[in-house]
mmCIF file of C-alpha atoms and ligand atoms in Angstrom:
data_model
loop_
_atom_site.group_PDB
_atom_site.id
_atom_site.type_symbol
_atom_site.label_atom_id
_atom_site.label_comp_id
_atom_site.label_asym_id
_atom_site.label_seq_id
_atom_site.Cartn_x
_atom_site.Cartn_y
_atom_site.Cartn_z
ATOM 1 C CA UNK A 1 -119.011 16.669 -346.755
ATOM 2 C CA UNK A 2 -121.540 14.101 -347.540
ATOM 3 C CA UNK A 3 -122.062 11.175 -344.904
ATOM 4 C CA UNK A 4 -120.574 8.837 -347.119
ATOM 5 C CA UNK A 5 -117.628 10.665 -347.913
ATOM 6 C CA UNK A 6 -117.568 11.287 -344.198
ATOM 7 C CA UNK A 7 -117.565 7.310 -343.317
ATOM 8 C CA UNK A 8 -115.113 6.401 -345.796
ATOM 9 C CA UNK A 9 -112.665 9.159 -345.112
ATOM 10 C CA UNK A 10 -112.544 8.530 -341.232
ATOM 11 C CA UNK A 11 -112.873 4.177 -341.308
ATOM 12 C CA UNK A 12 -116.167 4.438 -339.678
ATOM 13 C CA UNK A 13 -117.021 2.773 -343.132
ATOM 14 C CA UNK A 14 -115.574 -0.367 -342.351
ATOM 15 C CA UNK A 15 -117.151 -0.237 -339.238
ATOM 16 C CA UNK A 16 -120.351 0.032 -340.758
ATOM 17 C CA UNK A 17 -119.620 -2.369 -343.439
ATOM 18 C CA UNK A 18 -118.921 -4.988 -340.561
ATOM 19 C CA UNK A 19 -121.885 -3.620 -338.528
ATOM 20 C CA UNK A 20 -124.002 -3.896 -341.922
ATOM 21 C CA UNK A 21 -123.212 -7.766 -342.371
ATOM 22 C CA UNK A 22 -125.135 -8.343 -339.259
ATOM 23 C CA UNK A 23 -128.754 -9.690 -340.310
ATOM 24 C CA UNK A 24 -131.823 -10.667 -338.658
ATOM 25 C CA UNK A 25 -131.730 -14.127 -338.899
ATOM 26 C CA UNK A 26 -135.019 -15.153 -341.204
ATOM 27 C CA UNK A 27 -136.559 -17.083 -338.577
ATOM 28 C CA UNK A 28 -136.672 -14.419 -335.743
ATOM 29 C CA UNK A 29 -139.766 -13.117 -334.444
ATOM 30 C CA UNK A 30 -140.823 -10.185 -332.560
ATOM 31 C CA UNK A 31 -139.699 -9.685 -329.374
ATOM 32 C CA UNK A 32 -142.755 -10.658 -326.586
ATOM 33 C CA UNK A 33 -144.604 -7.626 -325.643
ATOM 34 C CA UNK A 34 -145.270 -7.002 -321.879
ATOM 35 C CA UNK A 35 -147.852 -8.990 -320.331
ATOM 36 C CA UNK A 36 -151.135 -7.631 -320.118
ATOM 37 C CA UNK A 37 -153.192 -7.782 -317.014
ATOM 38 C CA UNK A 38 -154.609 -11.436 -317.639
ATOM 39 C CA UNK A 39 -151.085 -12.903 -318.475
ATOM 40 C CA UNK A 40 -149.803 -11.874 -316.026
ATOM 41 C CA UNK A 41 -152.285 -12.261 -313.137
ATOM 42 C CA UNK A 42 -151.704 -15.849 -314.382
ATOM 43 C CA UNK A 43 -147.941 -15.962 -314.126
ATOM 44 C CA UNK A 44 -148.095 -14.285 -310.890
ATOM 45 C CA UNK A 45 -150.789 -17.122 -309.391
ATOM 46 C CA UNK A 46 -148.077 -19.887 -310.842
ATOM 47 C CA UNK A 47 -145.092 -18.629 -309.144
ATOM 48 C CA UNK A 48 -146.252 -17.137 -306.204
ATOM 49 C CA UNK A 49 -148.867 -19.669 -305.319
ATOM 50 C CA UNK A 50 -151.286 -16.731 -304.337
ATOM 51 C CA UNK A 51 -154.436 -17.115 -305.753
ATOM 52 C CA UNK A 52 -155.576 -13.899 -307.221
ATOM 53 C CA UNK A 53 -158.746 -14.850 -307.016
ATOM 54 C CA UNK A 54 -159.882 -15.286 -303.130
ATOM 55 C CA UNK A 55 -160.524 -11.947 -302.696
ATOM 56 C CA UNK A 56 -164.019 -11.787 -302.160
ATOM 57 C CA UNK A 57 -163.717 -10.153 -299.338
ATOM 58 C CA UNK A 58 -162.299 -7.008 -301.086
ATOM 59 C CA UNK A 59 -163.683 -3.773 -298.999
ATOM 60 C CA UNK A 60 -163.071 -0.563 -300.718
ATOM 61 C CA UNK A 61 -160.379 1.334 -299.163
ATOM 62 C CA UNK A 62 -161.555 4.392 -296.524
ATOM 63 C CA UNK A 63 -160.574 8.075 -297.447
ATOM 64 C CA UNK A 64 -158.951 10.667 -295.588
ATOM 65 C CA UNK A 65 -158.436 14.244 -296.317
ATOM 66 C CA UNK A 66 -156.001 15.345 -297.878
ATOM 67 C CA UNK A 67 -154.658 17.566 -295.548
ATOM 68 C CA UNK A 68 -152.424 21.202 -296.327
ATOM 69 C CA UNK A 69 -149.234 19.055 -296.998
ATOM 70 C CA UNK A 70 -149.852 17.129 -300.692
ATOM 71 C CA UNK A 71 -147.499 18.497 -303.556
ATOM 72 C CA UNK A 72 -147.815 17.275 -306.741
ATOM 73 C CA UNK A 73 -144.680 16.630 -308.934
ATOM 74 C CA UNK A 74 -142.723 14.284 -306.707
ATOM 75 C CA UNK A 75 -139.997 11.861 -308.029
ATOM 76 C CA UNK A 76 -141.075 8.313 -309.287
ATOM 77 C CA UNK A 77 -138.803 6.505 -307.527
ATOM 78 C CA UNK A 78 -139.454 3.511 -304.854
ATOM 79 C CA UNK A 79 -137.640 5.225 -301.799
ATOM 80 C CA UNK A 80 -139.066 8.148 -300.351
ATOM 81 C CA UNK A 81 -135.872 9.021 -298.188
ATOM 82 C CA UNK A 82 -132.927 10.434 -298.940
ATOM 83 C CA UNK A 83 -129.505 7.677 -298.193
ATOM 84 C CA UNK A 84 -129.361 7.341 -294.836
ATOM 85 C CA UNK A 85 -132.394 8.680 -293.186
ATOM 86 C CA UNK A 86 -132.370 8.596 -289.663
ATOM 87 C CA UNK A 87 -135.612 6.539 -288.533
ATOM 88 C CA UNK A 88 -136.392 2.986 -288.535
ATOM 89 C CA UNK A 89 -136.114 1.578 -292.308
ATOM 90 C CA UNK A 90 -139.663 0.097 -293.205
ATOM 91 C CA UNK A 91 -140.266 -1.728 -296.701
ATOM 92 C CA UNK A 92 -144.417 -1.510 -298.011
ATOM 93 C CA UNK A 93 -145.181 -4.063 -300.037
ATOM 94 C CA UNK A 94 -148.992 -4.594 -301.106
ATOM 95 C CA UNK A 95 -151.477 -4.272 -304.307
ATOM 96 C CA UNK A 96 -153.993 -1.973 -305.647
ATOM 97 C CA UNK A 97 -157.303 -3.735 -306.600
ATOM 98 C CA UNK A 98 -160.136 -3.189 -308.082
ATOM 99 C CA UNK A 99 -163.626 -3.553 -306.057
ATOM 100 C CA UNK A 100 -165.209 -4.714 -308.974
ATOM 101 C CA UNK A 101 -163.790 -6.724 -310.421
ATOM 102 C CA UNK A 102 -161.809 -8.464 -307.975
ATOM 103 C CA UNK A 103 -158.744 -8.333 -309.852
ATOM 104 C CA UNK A 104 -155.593 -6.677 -308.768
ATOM 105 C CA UNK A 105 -154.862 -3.032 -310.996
ATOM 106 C CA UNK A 106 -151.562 -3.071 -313.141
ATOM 107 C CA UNK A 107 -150.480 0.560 -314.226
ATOM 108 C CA UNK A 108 -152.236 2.172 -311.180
ATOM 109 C CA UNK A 109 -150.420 4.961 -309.668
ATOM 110 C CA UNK A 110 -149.343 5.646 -306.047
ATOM 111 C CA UNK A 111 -148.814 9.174 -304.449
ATOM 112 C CA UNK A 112 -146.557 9.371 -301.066
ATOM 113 C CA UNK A 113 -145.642 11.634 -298.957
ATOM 114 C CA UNK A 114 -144.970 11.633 -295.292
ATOM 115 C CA UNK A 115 -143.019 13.474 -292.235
ATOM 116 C CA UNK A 116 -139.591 13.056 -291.620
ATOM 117 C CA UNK A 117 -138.147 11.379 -288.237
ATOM 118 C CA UNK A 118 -136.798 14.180 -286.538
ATOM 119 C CA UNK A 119 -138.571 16.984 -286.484
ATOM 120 C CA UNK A 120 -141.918 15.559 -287.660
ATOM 121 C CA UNK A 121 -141.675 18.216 -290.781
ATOM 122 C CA UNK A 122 -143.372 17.953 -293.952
ATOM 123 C CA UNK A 123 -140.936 18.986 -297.731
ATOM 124 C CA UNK A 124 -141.674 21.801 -299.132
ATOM 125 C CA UNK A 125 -142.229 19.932 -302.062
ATOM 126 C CA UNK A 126 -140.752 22.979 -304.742
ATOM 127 C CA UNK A 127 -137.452 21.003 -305.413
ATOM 128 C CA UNK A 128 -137.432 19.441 -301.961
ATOM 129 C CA UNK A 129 -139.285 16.548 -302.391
ATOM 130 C CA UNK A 130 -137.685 14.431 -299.254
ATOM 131 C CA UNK A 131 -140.300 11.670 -298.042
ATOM 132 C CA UNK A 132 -142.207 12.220 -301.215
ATOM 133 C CA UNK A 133 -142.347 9.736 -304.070
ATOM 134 C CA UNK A 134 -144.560 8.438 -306.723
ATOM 135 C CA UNK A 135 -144.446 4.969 -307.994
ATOM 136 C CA UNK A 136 -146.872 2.706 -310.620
ATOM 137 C CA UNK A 137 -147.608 -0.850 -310.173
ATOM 138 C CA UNK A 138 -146.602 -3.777 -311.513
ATOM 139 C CA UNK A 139 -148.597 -5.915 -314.091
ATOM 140 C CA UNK A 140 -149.573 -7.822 -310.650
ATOM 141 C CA UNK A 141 -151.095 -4.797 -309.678
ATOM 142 C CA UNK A 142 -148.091 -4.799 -307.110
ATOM 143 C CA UNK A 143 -146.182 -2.059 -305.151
ATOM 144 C CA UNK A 144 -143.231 -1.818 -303.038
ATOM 145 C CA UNK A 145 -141.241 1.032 -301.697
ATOM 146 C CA UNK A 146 -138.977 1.840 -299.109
ATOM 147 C CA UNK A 147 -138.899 4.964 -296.431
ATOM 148 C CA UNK A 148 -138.265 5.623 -292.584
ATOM 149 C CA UNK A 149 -141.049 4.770 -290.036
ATOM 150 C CA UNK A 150 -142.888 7.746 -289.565
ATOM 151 C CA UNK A 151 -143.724 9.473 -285.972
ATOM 152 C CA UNK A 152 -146.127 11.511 -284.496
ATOM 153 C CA UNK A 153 -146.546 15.197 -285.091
ATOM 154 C CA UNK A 154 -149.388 17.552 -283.135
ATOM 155 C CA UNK A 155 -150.533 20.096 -285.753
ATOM 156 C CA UNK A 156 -152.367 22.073 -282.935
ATOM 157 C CA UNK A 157 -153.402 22.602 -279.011
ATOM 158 C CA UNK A 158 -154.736 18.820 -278.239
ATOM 159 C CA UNK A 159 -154.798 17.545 -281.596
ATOM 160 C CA UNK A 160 -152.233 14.595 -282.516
ATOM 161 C CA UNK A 161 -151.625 12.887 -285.511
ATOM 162 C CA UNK A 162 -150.339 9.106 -284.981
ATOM 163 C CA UNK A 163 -148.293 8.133 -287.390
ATOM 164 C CA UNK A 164 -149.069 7.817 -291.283
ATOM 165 C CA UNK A 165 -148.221 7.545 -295.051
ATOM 166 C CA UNK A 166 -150.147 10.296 -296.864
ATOM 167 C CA UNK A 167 -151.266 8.656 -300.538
ATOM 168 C CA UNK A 168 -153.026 9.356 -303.301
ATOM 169 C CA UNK A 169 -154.111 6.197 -305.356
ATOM 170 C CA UNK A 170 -155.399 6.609 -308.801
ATOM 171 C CA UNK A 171 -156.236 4.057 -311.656
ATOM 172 C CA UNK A 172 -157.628 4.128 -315.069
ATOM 173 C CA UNK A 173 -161.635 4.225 -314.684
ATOM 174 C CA UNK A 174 -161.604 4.149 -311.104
ATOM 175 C CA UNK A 175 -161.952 6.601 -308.467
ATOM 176 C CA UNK A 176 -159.128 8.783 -307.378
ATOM 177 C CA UNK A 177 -158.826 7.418 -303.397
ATOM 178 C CA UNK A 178 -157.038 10.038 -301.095
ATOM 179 C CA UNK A 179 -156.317 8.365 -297.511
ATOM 180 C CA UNK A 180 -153.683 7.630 -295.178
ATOM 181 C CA UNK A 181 -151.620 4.110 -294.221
ATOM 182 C CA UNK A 182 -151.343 3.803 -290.611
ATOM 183 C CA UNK A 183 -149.558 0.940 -288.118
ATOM 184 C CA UNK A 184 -151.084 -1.328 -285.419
ATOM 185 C CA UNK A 185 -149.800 -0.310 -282.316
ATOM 186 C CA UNK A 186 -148.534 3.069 -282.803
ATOM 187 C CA UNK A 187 -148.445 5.593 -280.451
ATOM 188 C CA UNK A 188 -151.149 8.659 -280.490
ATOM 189 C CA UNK A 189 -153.695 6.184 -282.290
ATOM 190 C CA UNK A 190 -156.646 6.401 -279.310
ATOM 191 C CA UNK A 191 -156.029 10.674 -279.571
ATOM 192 C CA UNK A 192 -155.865 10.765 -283.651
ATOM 193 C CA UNK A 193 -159.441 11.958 -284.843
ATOM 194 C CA UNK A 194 -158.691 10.832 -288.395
ATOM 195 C CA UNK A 195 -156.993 7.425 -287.304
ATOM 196 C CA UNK A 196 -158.976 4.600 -289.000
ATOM 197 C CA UNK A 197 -158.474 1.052 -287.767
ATOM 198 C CA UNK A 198 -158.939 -0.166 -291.546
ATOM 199 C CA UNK A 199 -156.546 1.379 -292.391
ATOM 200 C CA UNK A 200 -154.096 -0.069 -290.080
ATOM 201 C CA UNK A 201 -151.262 -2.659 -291.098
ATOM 202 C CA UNK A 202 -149.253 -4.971 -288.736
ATOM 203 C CA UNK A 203 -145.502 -4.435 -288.717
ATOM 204 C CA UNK A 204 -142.998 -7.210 -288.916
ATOM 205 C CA UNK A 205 -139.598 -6.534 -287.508
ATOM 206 C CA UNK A 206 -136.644 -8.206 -289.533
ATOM 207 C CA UNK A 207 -133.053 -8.471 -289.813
ATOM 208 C CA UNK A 208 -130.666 -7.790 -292.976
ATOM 209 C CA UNK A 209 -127.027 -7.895 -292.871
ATOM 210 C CA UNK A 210 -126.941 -7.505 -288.733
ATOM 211 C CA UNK A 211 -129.291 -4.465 -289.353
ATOM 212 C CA UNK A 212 -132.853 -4.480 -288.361
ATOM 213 C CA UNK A 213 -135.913 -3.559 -290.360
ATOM 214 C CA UNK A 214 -139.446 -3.102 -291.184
ATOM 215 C CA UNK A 215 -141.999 -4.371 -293.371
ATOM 216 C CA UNK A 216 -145.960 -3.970 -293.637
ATOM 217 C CA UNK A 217 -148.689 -5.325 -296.262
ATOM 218 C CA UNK A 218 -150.798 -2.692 -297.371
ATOM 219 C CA UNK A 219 -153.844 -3.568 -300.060
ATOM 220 C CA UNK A 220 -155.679 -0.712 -301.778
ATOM 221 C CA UNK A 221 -159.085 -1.319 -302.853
ATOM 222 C CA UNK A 222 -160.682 1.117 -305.075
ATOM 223 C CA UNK A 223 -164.199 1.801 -306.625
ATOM 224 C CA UNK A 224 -164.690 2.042 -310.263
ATOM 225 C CA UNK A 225 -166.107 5.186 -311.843
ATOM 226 C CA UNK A 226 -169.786 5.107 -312.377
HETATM 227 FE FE1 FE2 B 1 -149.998 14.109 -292.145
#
């Protein structure tokens, strides 16, 4: 049967015949693309008041190893916990910039991955990709996601690890940055041989709906390629 026998037979013609009166009116224009970097570095500054711009002081971000516990292939997604995670809810909110330039890096990719609050374990990462996530930034160069506080976990005889975010940070033209995101005042910090005070964000304590929460400001700065 042809289509148009097919239409006509089964009233999906008038349908179409309806559908088909429906014209773009002559005036209409293409719809606005996304904002490119400039755009919308401006139309960030206007409603958020934050001037892009005074960040002269911009130190590229320290590395870190990147340890025996990085799989690749983890979920985009902006939570790294599964619903309900046991732990003390913390929202990250900060930007990836460029050293450079000065200017925050829209399209730049985040890597995550982190214990869990109970036993301190690691995913496997082969399906199981609990406290693991990926996420891309916003044409503000801006990130947020949402896990569990992490804790402390001794890989060995006198050998502590305070608690930290794993991450891999990467960026068109600009140097892949593997480090850690740690938080002022957490335990283990003065025994952790790859603790780095840089790399240390304060943590605000809220309240949401009678429940209480987290939140820390974490910038990434990173070097362009040579
Ligand atoms: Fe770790």
């Amino acid at each position: 049967m042809k289509r148009r026998d097919f239409l006509q037979q089964t009233g999906f013609g008038l349908a179409m015949i309806g559908a088909s009166g429906l014209v773009l009116r002559s005036d209409a224009r293409p719809t606005p693309r996304s904002l490119d970097a400039l755009e919308a570095e401006t139309l960030f500054s206007e409603i958020s008041g934050v001037n892009l711009d005074d960040k002269t002081n911009l130190k590229p971000t320290v590395s870190r190893d990147i340890g025996p516990f990085y799989r690749s292939g983890a979920p985009f997604r902006a939570k790294l916990t599964l619903p309900f995670e046991p732990g003390s809810v913390l929202v990250v909110t900060g930007r990836i910039w460029s050293f450079e330039t000065k200017k925050p890096l829209p399209n730049a990719a985040l890597d995550l991955w982190q214990v869990d609050n109970q036993t301190a374990d690691y995913s496997a990462g082969n399906g199981d990709f609990k406290n693991r996530a990926r996420l891309v930034t916003d044409e503000s160069g801006a990130f947020e996601f949402e896990t569990v506080h992490p804790i402390p976990y001794t890989p060995g005889a006198n050998f502590w690890r305070s608690p930290h975010i794993h991450f891999i940070a990467t960026a068109a033209k600009h140097k892949r940055l593997v480090s850690e995101l740690f938080f002022k005042g957490d335990a283990k910090q003065d025994i952790d041989r790859l603790f780095h005070p840089s790399l240390a964000v304060a943590v605000e304590k809220k309240k949401i709906n009678g429940k209480d929460y987290e939140t820390a400001v974490f910038d990434i700065v990173l070097e362009a390629e040579k």
